[in-house]
Amino acid sequence: MADEKLKVAIIGCGRMGQHYTDVYNTFENTEVVAIAEYNDDRRNVVGERFGVTALFKDAETMYQQMDEVPDLAVVVLPGKFIKNAVIASAQAGVRGVSTDKPIGATLSDVDEMIAACEERDVVFHGGNLQRSRADVQEAASWLRNGDYGEVQGATVHGWGGEISGGGCQHIAVLRLLTNAEITEVIAWGKPQESLEANEDSGLIINGRFKMSTGIETTVYGEPTPHRGVDVWTEDSLLRWDWGDVMDIYQGFDDNGARVKSDREFTPFAWPKYGYLASSILSFISAVENGTEMAVSGYDLLRSLEAAIAAKHSALWGSVPLSLPLEDRSMTLYPRPYRWLGGDHSGRYQTPEEARAYELFAKG
């Protein structure tokens, strides 16, 4: 059975990379066989912790020195370093390459990653987004099946603070639940110093998205009573609000108020690992069976593009901008922790922390 496992290389083994390694080593059909990590001390510690002896400084060195190309390359690097590792992995001949949010800062860089994977028929996975949550995916399937009727509108709540980094979650869920693409963005933003900066820290965006299905999405930068995405039909409302499970309302009571549905979601088999597990499972299935992923590199590109369009629409006087954007050199950086990583932005992980660091409770 061990010979049938997908061999996995983790490229970048900081905090999030360690989470990925934990999950891949938990599944019966995957095995982490190599780790590439630039920090010498951490590389040795996490190798010992996970029982991996094939340890390398970076992706390029790994592919030069490994006798066998891994099946899956899992890139869990800060945004600045993702592009080179993704393209090197595709060129090395992996079957699938995974990345995470935010995928980059410049549209053309992400275009190059997607093209490199498409040219070599490499599955390009998008990583750890709430779009991949089992309940969100199931709710989207109910909407596509027409269980609640035709989608008539949507809203985004709390799209501010970092519209590229964390904010990519909103756009990914919005596109999934509406089963539509954003075709036009018009936005208003504050504060002015954040609008004029080259990163998204502290940026609050209000606006409107036109969708390919003809509906319009109102965007609220600051939290309303909610902070996620609402989608509604004639008599139903489905709400992703960063909670443990989506809320669904169907029908109205005698006073005209919405009635919460008692429809239950299918229990997820790996609750301990949450949507990281559901995302990885969809990636594995796409590689092995050709199925559709819960989140892809293309989804991360669309989130970045919406953020760039919104920022520049607001900066340029709330001008409507059509998507896809023609100027692929347009750029929006995430905050330093996401772009440079914790080691270079005040959240250095010591070897001692790496030895004991865990996100998921055991038991």
Short mmCIF file of C-alpha atoms in Angstrom, two decimals:
data_model
loop_
_atom_site.label_atom_id
_atom_site.label_comp_id
_atom_site.label_asym_id
_atom_site.label_seq_id
_atom_site.Cartn_x
_atom_site.Cartn_y
_atom_site.Cartn_z
CA MET A 1 0.00 0.00 0.00
CA ALA A 2 2.90 2.36 0.72
CA ASP A 3 3.93 2.25 -2.94
CA GLU A 4 0.47 3.49 -3.94
CA LYS A 5 0.63 6.59 -1.80
CA LEU A 6 1.01 9.99 -3.41
CA LYS A 7 4.43 11.34 -2.53
CA VAL A 8 4.28 14.91 -1.21
CA ALA A 9 6.94 17.61 -0.95
CA ILE A 10 6.26 20.55 1.38
CA ILE A 11 7.95 23.75 0.18
CA GLY A 12 8.01 26.20 3.06
CA CYS A 13 7.60 24.71 6.51
CA GLY A 14 6.78 27.63 8.77
CA ARG A 15 3.64 27.61 10.88
CA MET A 16 1.19 26.97 8.04
CA GLY A 17 3.53 24.56 6.28
CA GLN A 18 3.63 22.50 9.47
CA HIS A 19 -0.17 22.34 9.49
CA TYR A 20 -0.15 21.08 5.90
CA THR A 21 2.48 18.48 6.74
CA ASP A 22 0.42 17.23 9.66
CA VAL A 23 -2.68 16.76 7.49
CA TYR A 24 -0.89 15.11 4.57
CA ASN A 25 0.75 12.65 6.96
CA THR A 26 -2.65 11.85 8.48
CA PHE A 27 -4.30 10.71 5.24
CA GLU A 28 -3.71 7.09 4.26
CA ASN A 29 -3.07 7.81 0.58
CA THR A 30 -0.43 10.56 0.95
CA GLU A 31 3.02 10.65 2.46
CA VAL A 32 5.35 13.62 2.99
CA VAL A 33 8.71 12.53 1.60
CA ALA A 34 10.57 15.84 1.36
CA ILE A 35 10.65 19.28 2.97
CA ALA A 36 12.20 22.44 1.53
CA GLU A 37 12.69 25.16 4.14
CA TYR A 38 15.17 28.04 3.98
CA ASN A 39 15.67 28.34 7.76
CA ASP A 40 18.36 25.81 8.69
CA ASP A 41 17.32 25.34 12.31
CA ARG A 42 13.63 25.03 11.55
CA ARG A 43 14.27 22.70 8.62
CA ASN A 44 16.06 20.22 10.85
CA VAL A 45 13.51 20.49 13.65
CA VAL A 46 10.44 19.94 11.47
CA GLY A 47 12.19 17.14 9.59
CA GLU A 48 12.80 15.33 12.85
CA ARG A 49 9.29 16.10 14.09
CA PHE A 50 7.61 14.60 11.03
CA GLY A 51 10.14 11.85 10.34
CA VAL A 52 11.28 13.31 7.02
CA THR A 53 14.98 12.92 6.14
CA ALA A 54 14.98 14.45 2.61
CA LEU A 55 15.55 18.08 3.62
CA PHE A 56 16.47 20.92 1.27
CA LYS A 57 17.07 24.66 1.33
CA ASP A 58 14.59 25.52 -1.45
CA ALA A 59 12.51 24.06 -4.26
CA GLU A 60 15.19 24.39 -6.92
CA THR A 61 17.74 22.49 -4.82
CA MET A 62 15.17 19.84 -3.99
CA TYR A 63 14.36 19.10 -7.64
CA GLN A 64 18.06 19.03 -8.57
CA GLN A 65 18.94 16.54 -5.86
CA MET A 66 15.93 14.26 -5.54
CA ASP A 67 16.09 10.99 -7.46
CA GLU A 68 12.32 10.94 -7.98
CA VAL A 69 9.97 13.87 -8.58
CA PRO A 70 7.17 13.94 -5.97
CA ASP A 71 3.58 13.60 -7.08
CA LEU A 72 2.44 16.71 -5.23
CA ALA A 73 4.31 19.93 -4.51
CA VAL A 74 2.72 21.89 -1.68
CA VAL A 75 3.97 25.49 -1.73
CA VAL A 76 3.34 27.15 1.63
CA LEU A 77 5.60 30.17 1.30
CA PRO A 78 5.03 33.88 1.92
CA GLY A 79 3.50 35.56 -1.13
CA LYS A 80 6.75 37.05 -2.40
CA PHE A 81 8.28 33.61 -2.96
CA ILE A 82 5.34 31.60 -4.30
CA LYS A 83 5.75 32.23 -8.03
CA ASN A 84 9.23 30.76 -8.48
CA ALA A 85 8.40 27.66 -6.42
CA VAL A 86 5.15 27.00 -8.33
CA ILE A 87 6.79 27.34 -11.74
CA ALA A 88 9.81 25.25 -10.70
CA SER A 89 7.45 22.52 -9.49
CA ALA A 90 5.44 22.52 -12.71
CA GLN A 91 8.63 22.39 -14.78
CA ALA A 92 9.97 19.53 -12.65
CA GLY A 93 7.02 17.36 -13.64
CA VAL A 94 4.85 17.06 -10.53
CA ARG A 95 1.26 15.91 -11.05
CA GLY A 96 -0.18 18.67 -8.89
CA VAL A 97 1.03 21.83 -7.23
CA SER A 98 -0.71 23.59 -4.36
CA THR A 99 -0.34 27.12 -3.10
CA ASP A 100 -2.14 29.31 -0.60
CA LYS A 101 -3.46 32.81 -0.05
CA PRO A 102 -2.53 35.38 -1.08
CA ILE A 103 -1.15 33.87 -4.25
CA GLY A 104 0.80 36.96 -5.24
CA ALA A 105 0.66 40.71 -5.68
CA THR A 106 0.88 41.26 -9.45
CA LEU A 107 -1.65 39.84 -11.92
CA SER A 108 0.92 38.91 -14.53
CA ASP A 109 2.84 36.81 -11.99
CA VAL A 110 -0.25 34.75 -11.24
CA ASP A 111 -1.01 34.50 -14.97
CA GLU A 112 2.45 32.97 -15.43
CA MET A 113 1.86 30.40 -12.69
CA ILE A 114 -1.45 29.33 -14.17
CA ALA A 115 0.04 29.13 -17.68
CA ALA A 116 3.00 27.05 -16.46
CA CYS A 117 0.63 24.52 -14.91
CA GLU A 118 -1.79 24.46 -17.84
CA GLU A 119 1.01 23.91 -20.38
CA ARG A 120 2.16 20.80 -18.50
CA ASP A 121 -1.28 19.54 -17.46
CA VAL A 122 -0.44 20.08 -13.79
CA VAL A 123 -3.36 20.43 -11.37
CA PHE A 124 -3.07 23.86 -9.70
CA HIS A 125 -4.64 23.88 -6.25
CA GLY A 126 -5.55 27.05 -4.34
CA GLY A 127 -5.06 25.99 -0.73
CA ASN A 128 -6.67 26.77 2.59
CA LEU A 129 -9.77 28.88 1.92
CA GLN A 130 -13.19 28.70 3.56
CA ARG A 131 -14.60 28.23 0.06
CA SER A 132 -13.50 24.61 0.48
CA ARG A 133 -15.53 24.07 3.67
CA ALA A 134 -17.81 21.06 3.34
CA ASP A 135 -20.92 23.05 4.29
CA VAL A 136 -20.10 25.90 1.89
CA GLN A 137 -19.55 23.46 -0.96
CA GLU A 138 -22.78 21.60 -0.17
CA ALA A 139 -24.80 24.82 0.05
CA ALA A 140 -23.41 25.87 -3.33
CA SER A 141 -24.49 22.55 -4.82
CA TRP A 142 -28.01 23.05 -3.46
CA LEU A 143 -28.13 26.47 -5.10
CA ARG A 144 -26.86 25.10 -8.42
CA ASN A 145 -29.45 22.33 -8.26
CA GLY A 146 -32.21 24.93 -7.91
CA ASP A 147 -33.30 23.83 -4.43
CA TYR A 148 -33.96 27.44 -3.44
CA GLY A 149 -34.78 28.99 -6.79
CA GLU A 150 -32.81 31.49 -8.83
CA VAL A 151 -30.25 33.68 -7.07
CA GLN A 152 -31.51 37.27 -7.13
CA GLY A 153 -28.83 39.16 -5.21
CA ALA A 154 -25.84 39.07 -2.91
CA THR A 155 -23.96 41.19 -0.38
CA VAL A 156 -20.42 41.17 1.00
CA HIS A 157 -19.94 42.33 4.60
CA GLY A 158 -16.75 43.50 6.31
CA TRP A 159 -14.53 43.63 3.22
CA GLY A 160 -11.85 45.73 4.83
CA GLY A 161 -8.61 45.66 6.73
CA GLU A 162 -6.87 43.57 4.07
CA ILE A 163 -8.92 43.05 0.92
CA SER A 164 -6.19 41.04 -0.80
CA GLY A 165 -4.91 38.84 2.04
CA GLY A 166 -7.84 37.76 4.18
CA GLY A 167 -10.35 39.46 1.90
CA CYS A 168 -9.78 36.91 -0.82
CA GLN A 169 -11.97 34.62 1.27
CA HIS A 170 -15.04 36.80 0.60
CA ILE A 171 -14.54 36.89 -3.15
CA ALA A 172 -13.96 33.15 -3.41
CA VAL A 173 -17.15 32.36 -1.49
CA LEU A 174 -19.17 35.00 -3.37
CA ARG A 175 -18.22 33.55 -6.77
CA LEU A 176 -19.03 30.04 -5.59
CA LEU A 177 -22.45 30.77 -4.07
CA THR A 178 -23.59 32.98 -6.96
CA ASN A 179 -22.04 30.66 -9.57
CA ALA A 180 -20.93 33.82 -11.34
CA GLU A 181 -17.90 35.96 -12.14
CA ILE A 182 -17.42 39.61 -11.26
CA THR A 183 -17.56 41.61 -14.49
CA GLU A 184 -17.44 45.19 -13.17
CA VAL A 185 -16.26 46.87 -9.99
CA ILE A 186 -17.00 50.35 -8.68
CA ALA A 187 -15.69 51.24 -5.24
CA TRP A 188 -15.24 53.90 -2.58
CA GLY A 189 -12.40 53.55 -0.10
CA LYS A 190 -10.86 54.98 3.05
CA PRO A 191 -8.63 56.10 4.67
CA GLN A 192 -6.86 58.06 1.97
CA GLU A 193 -3.40 57.04 3.12
CA SER A 194 -4.35 53.38 2.70
CA LEU A 195 -5.72 54.05 -0.77
CA GLU A 196 -2.44 55.66 -1.76
CA ALA A 197 -0.29 52.90 -0.25
CA ASN A 198 0.89 49.92 -2.28
CA GLU A 199 -0.48 47.37 0.21
CA ASP A 200 -3.95 46.59 1.54
CA SER A 201 -3.37 47.05 5.28
CA GLY A 202 -6.18 49.07 6.86
CA LEU A 203 -8.02 49.62 3.59
CA ILE A 204 -11.83 49.79 3.87
CA ILE A 205 -13.78 49.32 0.64
CA ASN A 206 -17.46 49.93 -0.07
CA GLY A 207 -18.75 49.28 -3.54
CA ARG A 208 -20.78 47.32 -6.04
CA PHE A 209 -19.92 44.31 -8.14
CA LYS A 210 -21.76 43.48 -11.32
CA MET A 211 -21.89 39.73 -11.82
CA SER A 212 -21.91 37.71 -15.03
CA THR A 213 -25.43 36.45 -14.27
CA GLY A 214 -26.80 40.00 -14.19
CA ILE A 215 -27.21 40.34 -10.42
CA GLU A 216 -25.47 43.06 -8.44
CA THR A 217 -23.53 42.59 -5.21
CA THR A 218 -23.34 45.39 -2.65
CA VAL A 219 -20.03 45.49 -0.78
CA TYR A 220 -19.76 46.85 2.76
CA GLY A 221 -16.24 47.56 3.94
CA GLU A 222 -17.00 47.77 7.63
CA PRO A 223 -18.87 45.01 9.46
CA THR A 224 -22.65 45.14 9.50
CA PRO A 225 -24.23 42.72 11.99
CA HIS A 226 -22.48 40.18 9.74
CA ARG A 227 -19.04 39.90 8.15
CA GLY A 228 -19.31 37.37 5.36
CA VAL A 229 -21.44 36.80 2.25
CA ASP A 230 -25.24 36.68 1.89
CA VAL A 231 -26.95 35.24 -1.18
CA TRP A 232 -30.71 35.25 -1.58
CA THR A 233 -33.49 33.96 -3.81
CA GLU A 234 -37.18 34.84 -3.84
CA ASP A 235 -37.91 33.20 -0.48
CA SER A 236 -34.53 32.02 0.86
CA LEU A 237 -31.28 33.43 2.21
CA LEU A 238 -27.98 31.56 2.55
CA ARG A 239 -25.35 33.14 4.79
CA TRP A 240 -21.65 32.38 5.11
CA ASP A 241 -20.51 34.35 8.15
CA TRP A 242 -17.15 32.82 9.17
CA GLY A 243 -18.96 30.58 11.69
CA ASP A 244 -18.79 26.83 12.12
CA VAL A 245 -21.66 26.23 9.70
CA MET A 246 -23.65 28.30 7.21
CA ASP A 247 -27.09 29.65 8.12
CA ILE A 248 -30.00 29.00 5.77
CA TYR A 249 -33.38 30.72 5.94
CA GLN A 250 -36.36 29.58 3.87
CA GLY A 251 -39.84 31.05 3.92
CA PHE A 252 -41.40 33.69 6.19
CA ASP A 253 -43.44 33.65 9.38
CA ASP A 254 -46.75 35.44 9.92
CA ASN A 255 -44.89 38.69 10.64
CA GLY A 256 -42.89 38.52 7.44
CA ALA A 257 -39.62 37.57 9.15
CA ARG A 258 -37.37 34.90 7.66
CA VAL A 259 -37.63 31.40 9.10
CA LYS A 260 -34.42 29.51 9.80
CA SER A 261 -34.26 26.22 7.94
CA ASP A 262 -33.69 22.97 9.81
CA ARG A 263 -31.96 21.39 6.83
CA GLU A 264 -28.79 19.64 7.99
CA PHE A 265 -25.44 19.50 6.25
CA THR A 266 -23.67 16.22 5.69
CA PRO A 267 -21.18 15.66 8.55
CA PHE A 268 -17.56 16.11 7.47
CA ALA A 269 -15.29 13.12 8.04
CA TRP A 270 -12.29 15.15 9.22
CA PRO A 271 -13.68 17.84 11.58
CA LYS A 272 -10.42 18.08 13.55
CA TYR A 273 -8.62 19.48 10.52
CA GLY A 274 -11.48 21.65 9.25
CA TYR A 275 -11.45 23.18 5.81
CA LEU A 276 -7.73 22.62 5.34
CA ALA A 277 -8.55 18.91 5.16
CA SER A 278 -11.52 19.38 2.84
CA SER A 279 -9.41 21.54 0.55
CA ILE A 280 -6.56 19.00 0.43
CA LEU A 281 -8.97 16.12 -0.17
CA SER A 282 -10.45 17.90 -3.17
CA PHE A 283 -6.91 18.47 -4.50
CA ILE A 284 -6.02 14.80 -4.13
CA SER A 285 -9.23 13.79 -5.90
CA ALA A 286 -8.53 16.21 -8.74
CA VAL A 287 -5.07 14.72 -9.25
CA GLU A 288 -6.23 11.11 -9.04
CA ASN A 289 -9.67 11.31 -10.65
CA GLY A 290 -9.85 14.58 -12.58
CA THR A 291 -12.63 15.98 -10.39
CA GLU A 292 -13.20 19.70 -9.79
CA MET A 293 -11.33 21.27 -6.89
CA ALA A 294 -13.01 23.24 -4.14
CA VAL A 295 -10.46 26.01 -4.65
CA SER A 296 -7.94 26.46 -7.44
CA GLY A 297 -5.12 28.79 -8.36
CA TYR A 298 -7.59 30.42 -10.77
CA ASP A 299 -9.90 31.20 -7.83
CA LEU A 300 -7.05 32.98 -6.06
CA LEU A 301 -6.33 34.98 -9.21
CA ARG A 302 -9.97 36.13 -9.38
CA SER A 303 -9.84 37.21 -5.73
CA LEU A 304 -6.66 39.19 -6.28
CA GLU A 305 -8.08 40.81 -9.40
CA ALA A 306 -11.24 41.95 -7.60
CA ALA A 307 -9.14 43.47 -4.82
CA ILE A 308 -6.87 45.30 -7.25
CA ALA A 309 -9.84 46.61 -9.24
CA ALA A 310 -11.63 47.82 -6.11
CA LYS A 311 -8.58 49.60 -4.75
CA HIS A 312 -7.87 51.39 -8.02
CA SER A 313 -11.52 52.21 -8.70
CA ALA A 314 -11.67 53.98 -5.35
CA LEU A 315 -8.27 55.65 -5.81
CA TRP A 316 -9.16 56.97 -9.26
CA GLY A 317 -12.47 58.54 -8.19
CA SER A 318 -14.87 55.56 -8.08
CA VAL A 319 -14.54 54.79 -11.77
CA PRO A 320 -16.16 51.55 -13.00
CA LEU A 321 -13.53 48.98 -13.95
CA SER A 322 -14.31 45.98 -16.13
CA LEU A 323 -12.94 42.54 -15.31
CA PRO A 324 -10.75 40.88 -16.36
CA LEU A 325 -8.41 43.85 -16.10
CA GLU A 326 -6.48 44.62 -19.27
CA ASP A 327 -3.37 45.90 -17.48
CA ARG A 328 -1.82 42.75 -16.04
CA SER A 329 0.98 44.74 -14.39
CA MET A 330 -1.46 46.06 -11.78
CA THR A 331 -0.34 45.21 -8.26
CA LEU A 332 -1.61 45.16 -4.68
CA TYR A 333 0.61 43.84 -1.89
CA PRO A 334 -0.77 42.14 1.21
CA ARG A 335 0.45 43.11 4.68
CA PRO A 336 4.08 42.24 5.46
CA TYR A 337 3.30 39.07 7.42
CA ARG A 338 1.55 37.56 4.41
CA TRP A 339 4.07 38.89 1.86
CA LEU A 340 7.38 38.32 3.66
CA GLY A 341 6.46 35.76 6.31
CA GLY A 342 6.70 35.83 10.08
CA ASP A 343 10.49 35.57 10.18
CA HIS A 344 10.78 38.95 8.47
CA SER A 345 7.79 40.77 9.97
CA GLY A 346 8.10 40.42 13.71
CA ARG A 347 6.67 36.90 14.18
CA TYR A 348 9.80 34.76 14.02
CA GLN A 349 9.21 31.11 14.89
CA THR A 350 12.00 29.71 17.04
CA PRO A 351 13.16 26.11 16.66
CA GLU A 352 11.67 25.38 20.08
CA GLU A 353 8.27 26.64 18.95
CA ALA A 354 8.49 24.69 15.71
CA ARG A 355 9.24 21.52 17.66
CA ALA A 356 6.01 21.82 19.64
CA TYR A 357 3.79 23.96 17.40
CA GLU A 358 0.31 22.62 16.71
CA LEU A 359 -2.86 24.20 15.37
CA PHE A 360 -5.14 21.21 15.79
CA ALA A 361 -6.01 19.62 19.09
CA LYS A 362 -5.11 15.96 19.34
CA GLY A 363 -7.47 13.38 20.72
#
